[in-house]
């Protein structure tokens, strides 16, 4: 089995990146984490990647001023140099240009801490609480130029408890993220995900965890 070469793009602590690294330690996992790239030299996740023997790169966005296209071109050059086949955004806090996104059609995925299409953007957990949502969760989707709008691959949900606070809800959602991101990357790396009319269809055996409410949550 040839494993797909994946780059994980991060900006911070990289706990989702770590979940992908752990999953890829299984030799039967269809992807290898070939590169971790950060736009911030001080991202904590870089140390985790290095301690797992994974190549790292930094493309510091502050060196590019307002020129997003030049920043994206520098990222693209590193991805090409490393023969990357799939890109996984994991807490990568930069908006990407359409020109960049269009070079990774159905080959770039993102994890968002909400049940899309609800709560796009930032502060998702507090906004879910403020809205009185009874269920909340996380989504892995293909990246398209519009933010948080691409076809949904996998979702995982948690119940919102009476009296929940943001930190507690975020913690439960993060545990779901760590479960669904490796699952989604696996499905994409196995070429099992097809997009038709803006929706993902998953080929092969049913995927029981692809939209799961964790019973204990
Ligand atoms: C996660 O909540 C992810 O859904 C969002 O950014 C956060 C990154 O956390 N896109 P980590 O760096 O993976 O720990």
mmCIF file of C-alpha atoms and ligand atoms in Angstrom:
data_model
loop_
_atom_site.group_PDB
_atom_site.id
_atom_site.type_symbol
_atom_site.label_atom_id
_atom_site.label_comp_id
_atom_site.label_asym_id
_atom_site.label_seq_id
_atom_site.Cartn_x
_atom_site.Cartn_y
_atom_site.Cartn_z
ATOM 1 C CA UNK A 1 0.000 0.000 0.000
ATOM 2 C CA UNK A 2 1.381 3.382 -0.894
ATOM 3 C CA UNK A 3 0.624 5.887 1.805
ATOM 4 C CA UNK A 4 -0.375 9.424 0.851
ATOM 5 C CA UNK A 5 2.115 12.111 1.828
ATOM 6 C CA UNK A 6 0.297 14.600 4.065
ATOM 7 C CA UNK A 7 1.301 18.064 5.237
ATOM 8 C CA UNK A 8 -0.379 19.327 8.403
ATOM 9 C CA UNK A 9 -0.592 23.121 8.628
ATOM 10 C CA UNK A 10 -0.738 24.580 12.123
ATOM 11 C CA UNK A 11 -0.505 27.893 13.967
ATOM 12 C CA UNK A 12 -0.552 26.800 17.598
ATOM 13 C CA UNK A 13 -0.535 23.915 20.060
ATOM 14 C CA UNK A 14 -1.260 21.283 17.426
ATOM 15 C CA UNK A 15 -3.356 18.791 19.369
ATOM 16 C CA UNK A 16 -5.229 17.769 16.213
ATOM 17 C CA UNK A 17 -1.897 17.446 14.426
ATOM 18 C CA UNK A 18 -0.766 15.162 17.263
ATOM 19 C CA UNK A 19 -3.904 13.034 16.809
ATOM 20 C CA UNK A 20 -3.078 12.646 13.105
ATOM 21 C CA UNK A 21 0.538 11.775 13.911
ATOM 22 C CA UNK A 22 -0.623 9.102 16.373
ATOM 23 C CA UNK A 23 -3.049 7.594 13.851
ATOM 24 C CA UNK A 24 -0.370 7.510 11.164
ATOM 25 C CA UNK A 25 1.933 5.481 13.415
ATOM 26 C CA UNK A 26 -0.168 2.471 12.450
ATOM 27 C CA UNK A 27 1.499 1.044 9.367
ATOM 28 C CA UNK A 28 -1.929 0.204 7.946
ATOM 29 C CA UNK A 29 -3.044 3.842 8.094
ATOM 30 C CA UNK A 30 -3.253 5.087 4.492
ATOM 31 C CA UNK A 31 -1.434 8.387 5.091
ATOM 32 C CA UNK A 32 1.927 9.431 6.475
ATOM 33 C CA UNK A 33 2.544 12.816 8.046
ATOM 34 C CA UNK A 34 5.440 13.905 5.866
ATOM 35 C CA UNK A 35 5.574 17.555 6.942
ATOM 36 C CA UNK A 36 4.257 19.926 9.585
ATOM 37 C CA UNK A 37 4.239 23.548 8.456
ATOM 38 C CA UNK A 38 3.515 26.527 10.668
ATOM 39 C CA UNK A 39 3.041 30.205 9.895
ATOM 40 C CA UNK A 40 4.291 30.996 13.405
ATOM 41 C CA UNK A 41 7.843 30.132 14.458
ATOM 42 C CA UNK A 42 6.697 29.744 18.095
ATOM 43 C CA UNK A 43 3.844 27.283 17.446
ATOM 44 C CA UNK A 44 3.966 24.643 20.169
ATOM 45 C CA UNK A 45 3.031 21.922 17.717
ATOM 46 C CA UNK A 46 6.389 22.253 15.956
ATOM 47 C CA UNK A 47 8.146 20.722 18.971
ATOM 48 C CA UNK A 48 5.673 17.846 19.071
ATOM 49 C CA UNK A 49 6.279 17.189 15.380
ATOM 50 C CA UNK A 50 10.060 17.299 15.786
ATOM 51 C CA UNK A 51 9.975 14.953 18.751
ATOM 52 C CA UNK A 52 8.086 12.503 16.529
ATOM 53 C CA UNK A 53 10.811 12.750 13.894
ATOM 54 C CA UNK A 54 8.622 14.639 11.432
ATOM 55 C CA UNK A 55 10.041 17.270 9.085
ATOM 56 C CA UNK A 56 8.918 20.808 9.947
ATOM 57 C CA UNK A 57 8.863 24.097 8.087
ATOM 58 C CA UNK A 58 8.015 27.658 9.052
ATOM 59 C CA UNK A 59 6.638 30.193 6.599
ATOM 60 C CA UNK A 60 6.360 33.278 8.793
ATOM 61 C CA UNK A 61 3.379 35.326 7.586
ATOM 62 C CA UNK A 62 4.727 38.484 9.230
ATOM 63 C CA UNK A 63 7.494 38.552 6.613
ATOM 64 C CA UNK A 64 4.918 38.972 3.835
ATOM 65 C CA UNK A 65 3.015 41.985 5.178
ATOM 66 C CA UNK A 66 -0.403 42.187 3.546
ATOM 67 C CA UNK A 67 0.645 40.148 0.512
ATOM 68 C CA UNK A 68 -1.416 36.992 1.056
ATOM 69 C CA UNK A 69 -0.675 35.686 -2.434
ATOM 70 C CA UNK A 70 3.092 35.832 -1.807
ATOM 71 C CA UNK A 71 2.679 34.040 1.535
ATOM 72 C CA UNK A 72 0.526 31.357 -0.070
ATOM 73 C CA UNK A 73 3.026 30.948 -2.923
ATOM 74 C CA UNK A 74 5.799 30.383 -0.373
ATOM 75 C CA UNK A 75 3.679 27.737 1.387
ATOM 76 C CA UNK A 76 2.887 26.085 -1.937
ATOM 77 C CA UNK A 77 6.598 25.949 -2.826
ATOM 78 C CA UNK A 78 7.372 24.081 0.414
ATOM 79 C CA UNK A 79 4.504 21.643 -0.186
ATOM 80 C CA UNK A 80 5.669 20.918 -3.728
ATOM 81 C CA UNK A 81 9.282 20.540 -2.598
ATOM 82 C CA UNK A 82 8.130 17.920 -0.078
ATOM 83 C CA UNK A 83 6.025 16.050 -2.661
ATOM 84 C CA UNK A 84 2.870 16.556 -0.606
ATOM 85 C CA UNK A 85 -0.320 14.903 -1.867
ATOM 86 C CA UNK A 86 -2.864 15.962 0.772
ATOM 87 C CA UNK A 87 -3.033 18.983 3.064
ATOM 88 C CA UNK A 88 -4.690 18.941 6.497
ATOM 89 C CA UNK A 89 -5.337 22.295 8.155
ATOM 90 C CA UNK A 90 -5.282 21.893 11.926
ATOM 91 C CA UNK A 91 -5.767 25.181 13.707
ATOM 92 C CA UNK A 92 -4.085 27.067 10.860
ATOM 93 C CA UNK A 93 -5.175 30.630 11.522
ATOM 94 C CA UNK A 94 -4.593 32.193 8.100
ATOM 95 C CA UNK A 95 -7.152 32.839 5.412
ATOM 96 C CA UNK A 96 -5.959 31.233 2.201
ATOM 97 C CA UNK A 97 -6.324 32.831 -1.220
ATOM 98 C CA UNK A 98 -8.574 31.240 -3.835
ATOM 99 C CA UNK A 99 -5.501 30.852 -6.037
ATOM 100 C CA UNK A 100 -3.906 28.617 -3.405
ATOM 101 C CA UNK A 101 -7.058 26.671 -2.513
ATOM 102 C CA UNK A 102 -7.730 25.951 -6.182
ATOM 103 C CA UNK A 103 -4.439 24.083 -6.397
ATOM 104 C CA UNK A 104 -5.726 21.490 -3.867
ATOM 105 C CA UNK A 105 -9.178 20.528 -5.120
ATOM 106 C CA UNK A 106 -10.587 17.847 -2.799
ATOM 107 C CA UNK A 107 -7.061 17.371 -1.518
ATOM 108 C CA UNK A 108 -7.124 19.881 1.342
ATOM 109 C CA UNK A 109 -9.201 19.333 4.486
ATOM 110 C CA UNK A 110 -9.911 21.395 7.587
ATOM 111 C CA UNK A 111 -11.312 20.772 11.042
ATOM 112 C CA UNK A 112 -13.768 23.295 12.398
ATOM 113 C CA UNK A 113 -15.008 23.276 16.015
ATOM 114 C CA UNK A 114 -18.743 23.410 15.282
ATOM 115 C CA UNK A 115 -21.414 21.492 13.427
ATOM 116 C CA UNK A 116 -21.243 23.303 10.086
ATOM 117 C CA UNK A 117 -23.018 25.078 8.534
ATOM 118 C CA UNK A 118 -23.793 26.442 12.017
ATOM 119 C CA UNK A 119 -21.229 28.681 13.704
ATOM 120 C CA UNK A 120 -18.695 29.373 10.976
ATOM 121 C CA UNK A 121 -15.768 31.534 12.048
ATOM 122 C CA UNK A 122 -14.369 32.087 15.530
ATOM 123 C CA UNK A 123 -15.615 31.717 19.143
ATOM 124 C CA UNK A 124 -17.810 28.800 18.128
ATOM 125 C CA UNK A 125 -18.267 27.313 21.604
ATOM 126 C CA UNK A 126 -19.423 30.537 23.267
ATOM 127 C CA UNK A 127 -21.687 31.283 20.329
ATOM 128 C CA UNK A 128 -23.243 27.819 20.581
ATOM 129 C CA UNK A 129 -23.874 28.394 24.294
ATOM 130 C CA UNK A 130 -25.288 31.876 23.659
ATOM 131 C CA UNK A 131 -27.626 30.460 21.009
ATOM 132 C CA UNK A 132 -28.912 27.836 23.425
ATOM 133 C CA UNK A 133 -27.782 25.006 21.153
ATOM 134 C CA UNK A 134 -28.561 21.617 22.652
ATOM 135 C CA UNK A 135 -26.035 19.772 20.483
ATOM 136 C CA UNK A 136 -22.619 21.016 19.361
ATOM 137 C CA UNK A 137 -19.550 19.413 17.847
ATOM 138 C CA UNK A 138 -16.935 19.473 15.137
ATOM 139 C CA UNK A 139 -16.735 19.069 11.376
ATOM 140 C CA UNK A 140 -14.054 17.945 8.950
ATOM 141 C CA UNK A 141 -14.653 19.346 5.477
ATOM 142 C CA UNK A 142 -12.918 19.925 2.192
ATOM 143 C CA UNK A 143 -11.496 23.414 1.881
ATOM 144 C CA UNK A 144 -13.016 25.730 -0.703
ATOM 145 C CA UNK A 145 -12.250 29.433 -1.156
ATOM 146 C CA UNK A 146 -15.195 30.480 1.027
ATOM 147 C CA UNK A 147 -14.299 30.049 4.702
ATOM 148 C CA UNK A 148 -15.785 27.030 6.554
ATOM 149 C CA UNK A 149 -18.026 26.267 3.586
ATOM 150 C CA UNK A 150 -16.675 23.156 1.839
ATOM 151 C CA UNK A 151 -18.338 19.746 1.533
ATOM 152 C CA UNK A 152 -18.680 17.967 4.887
ATOM 153 C CA UNK A 153 -16.725 14.720 5.251
ATOM 154 C CA UNK A 154 -17.264 13.721 8.908
ATOM 155 C CA UNK A 155 -18.992 15.301 11.892
ATOM 156 C CA UNK A 156 -19.018 14.414 15.560
ATOM 157 C CA UNK A 157 -21.424 15.797 18.133
ATOM 158 C CA UNK A 158 -21.688 16.261 21.871
ATOM 159 C CA UNK A 159 -24.652 17.218 24.020
ATOM 160 C CA UNK A 160 -24.601 20.700 25.496
ATOM 161 C CA UNK A 161 -25.217 20.330 29.230
ATOM 162 C CA UNK A 162 -27.350 22.651 31.321
ATOM 163 C CA UNK A 163 -24.976 25.130 32.952
ATOM 164 C CA UNK A 164 -22.134 24.327 30.542
ATOM 165 C CA UNK A 165 -19.303 26.797 30.323
ATOM 166 C CA UNK A 166 -17.133 27.461 27.290
ATOM 167 C CA UNK A 167 -13.998 25.719 28.586
ATOM 168 C CA UNK A 168 -15.845 22.518 29.470
ATOM 169 C CA UNK A 169 -17.697 22.412 26.164
ATOM 170 C CA UNK A 170 -14.488 23.142 24.224
ATOM 171 C CA UNK A 171 -12.753 20.266 25.993
ATOM 172 C CA UNK A 172 -15.482 17.772 25.089
ATOM 173 C CA UNK A 173 -15.571 18.979 21.485
ATOM 174 C CA UNK A 174 -11.775 18.750 21.242
ATOM 175 C CA UNK A 175 -11.924 15.089 22.260
ATOM 176 C CA UNK A 176 -14.369 14.552 19.387
ATOM 177 C CA UNK A 177 -12.046 16.426 17.002
ATOM 178 C CA UNK A 178 -9.206 14.076 17.890
ATOM 179 C CA UNK A 179 -11.414 11.142 16.950
ATOM 180 C CA UNK A 180 -12.974 12.416 13.731
ATOM 181 C CA UNK A 181 -9.935 14.056 12.128
ATOM 182 C CA UNK A 182 -7.940 10.822 11.791
ATOM 183 C CA UNK A 183 -11.095 9.108 10.518
ATOM 184 C CA UNK A 184 -11.708 11.783 7.863
ATOM 185 C CA UNK A 185 -8.096 11.821 6.715
ATOM 186 C CA UNK A 186 -8.184 8.039 6.428
ATOM 187 C CA UNK A 187 -11.281 8.149 4.215
ATOM 188 C CA UNK A 188 -9.775 10.847 1.980
ATOM 189 C CA UNK A 189 -6.403 9.099 1.752
ATOM 190 C CA UNK A 190 -8.183 5.890 0.729
ATOM 191 C CA UNK A 191 -9.900 7.844 -2.094
ATOM 192 C CA UNK A 192 -13.259 6.879 -0.648
ATOM 193 C CA UNK A 193 -14.721 10.383 -0.583
ATOM 194 C CA UNK A 194 -16.442 11.713 -3.694
ATOM 195 C CA UNK A 195 -18.054 15.097 -4.039
ATOM 196 C CA UNK A 196 -21.341 15.300 -5.942
ATOM 197 C CA UNK A 197 -23.476 18.448 -5.969
ATOM 198 C CA UNK A 198 -21.415 19.924 -3.158
ATOM 199 C CA UNK A 199 -21.927 16.918 -0.881
ATOM 200 C CA UNK A 200 -19.544 14.166 0.103
ATOM 201 C CA UNK A 201 -20.440 10.577 -0.653
ATOM 202 C CA UNK A 202 -18.372 7.903 1.036
ATOM 203 C CA UNK A 203 -17.659 4.794 -1.000
ATOM 204 C CA UNK A 204 -17.345 1.336 0.452
ATOM 205 C CA UNK A 205 -18.420 -0.019 3.810
ATOM 206 C CA UNK A 206 -20.633 2.234 5.978
ATOM 207 C CA UNK A 207 -18.675 4.472 8.356
ATOM 208 C CA UNK A 208 -20.515 4.234 11.689
ATOM 209 C CA UNK A 209 -18.525 7.020 13.326
ATOM 210 C CA UNK A 210 -18.979 9.555 10.520
ATOM 211 C CA UNK A 211 -21.748 11.435 12.275
ATOM 212 C CA UNK A 212 -21.779 10.218 15.822
ATOM 213 C CA UNK A 213 -23.171 11.563 19.060
ATOM 214 C CA UNK A 214 -20.833 10.199 21.698
ATOM 215 C CA UNK A 215 -23.225 8.448 24.134
ATOM 216 C CA UNK A 216 -21.292 9.448 27.253
ATOM 217 C CA UNK A 217 -21.189 13.100 26.181
HETATM 218 C C1 LIG B 1 -9.264 23.278 17.008
HETATM 219 O O1 LIG B 1 -10.348 23.511 17.834
HETATM 220 C C2 LIG B 1 -9.695 23.253 15.569
HETATM 221 O O2 LIG B 1 -10.979 22.759 15.387
HETATM 222 C C3 LIG B 1 -9.649 24.711 15.190
HETATM 223 O O3 LIG B 1 -8.534 25.217 15.865
HETATM 224 C C4 LIG B 1 -8.279 24.436 17.031
HETATM 225 C C5 LIG B 1 -6.868 23.969 16.925
HETATM 226 O O4 LIG B 1 -6.455 23.252 18.059
HETATM 227 N N1 LIG B 1 -9.593 24.858 13.756
HETATM 228 P P1 LIG B 1 -5.134 22.379 18.010
HETATM 229 O O5 LIG B 1 -4.000 23.321 17.603
HETATM 230 O O6 LIG B 1 -5.335 21.296 17.009
HETATM 231 O O7 LIG B 1 -4.970 21.880 19.394
#
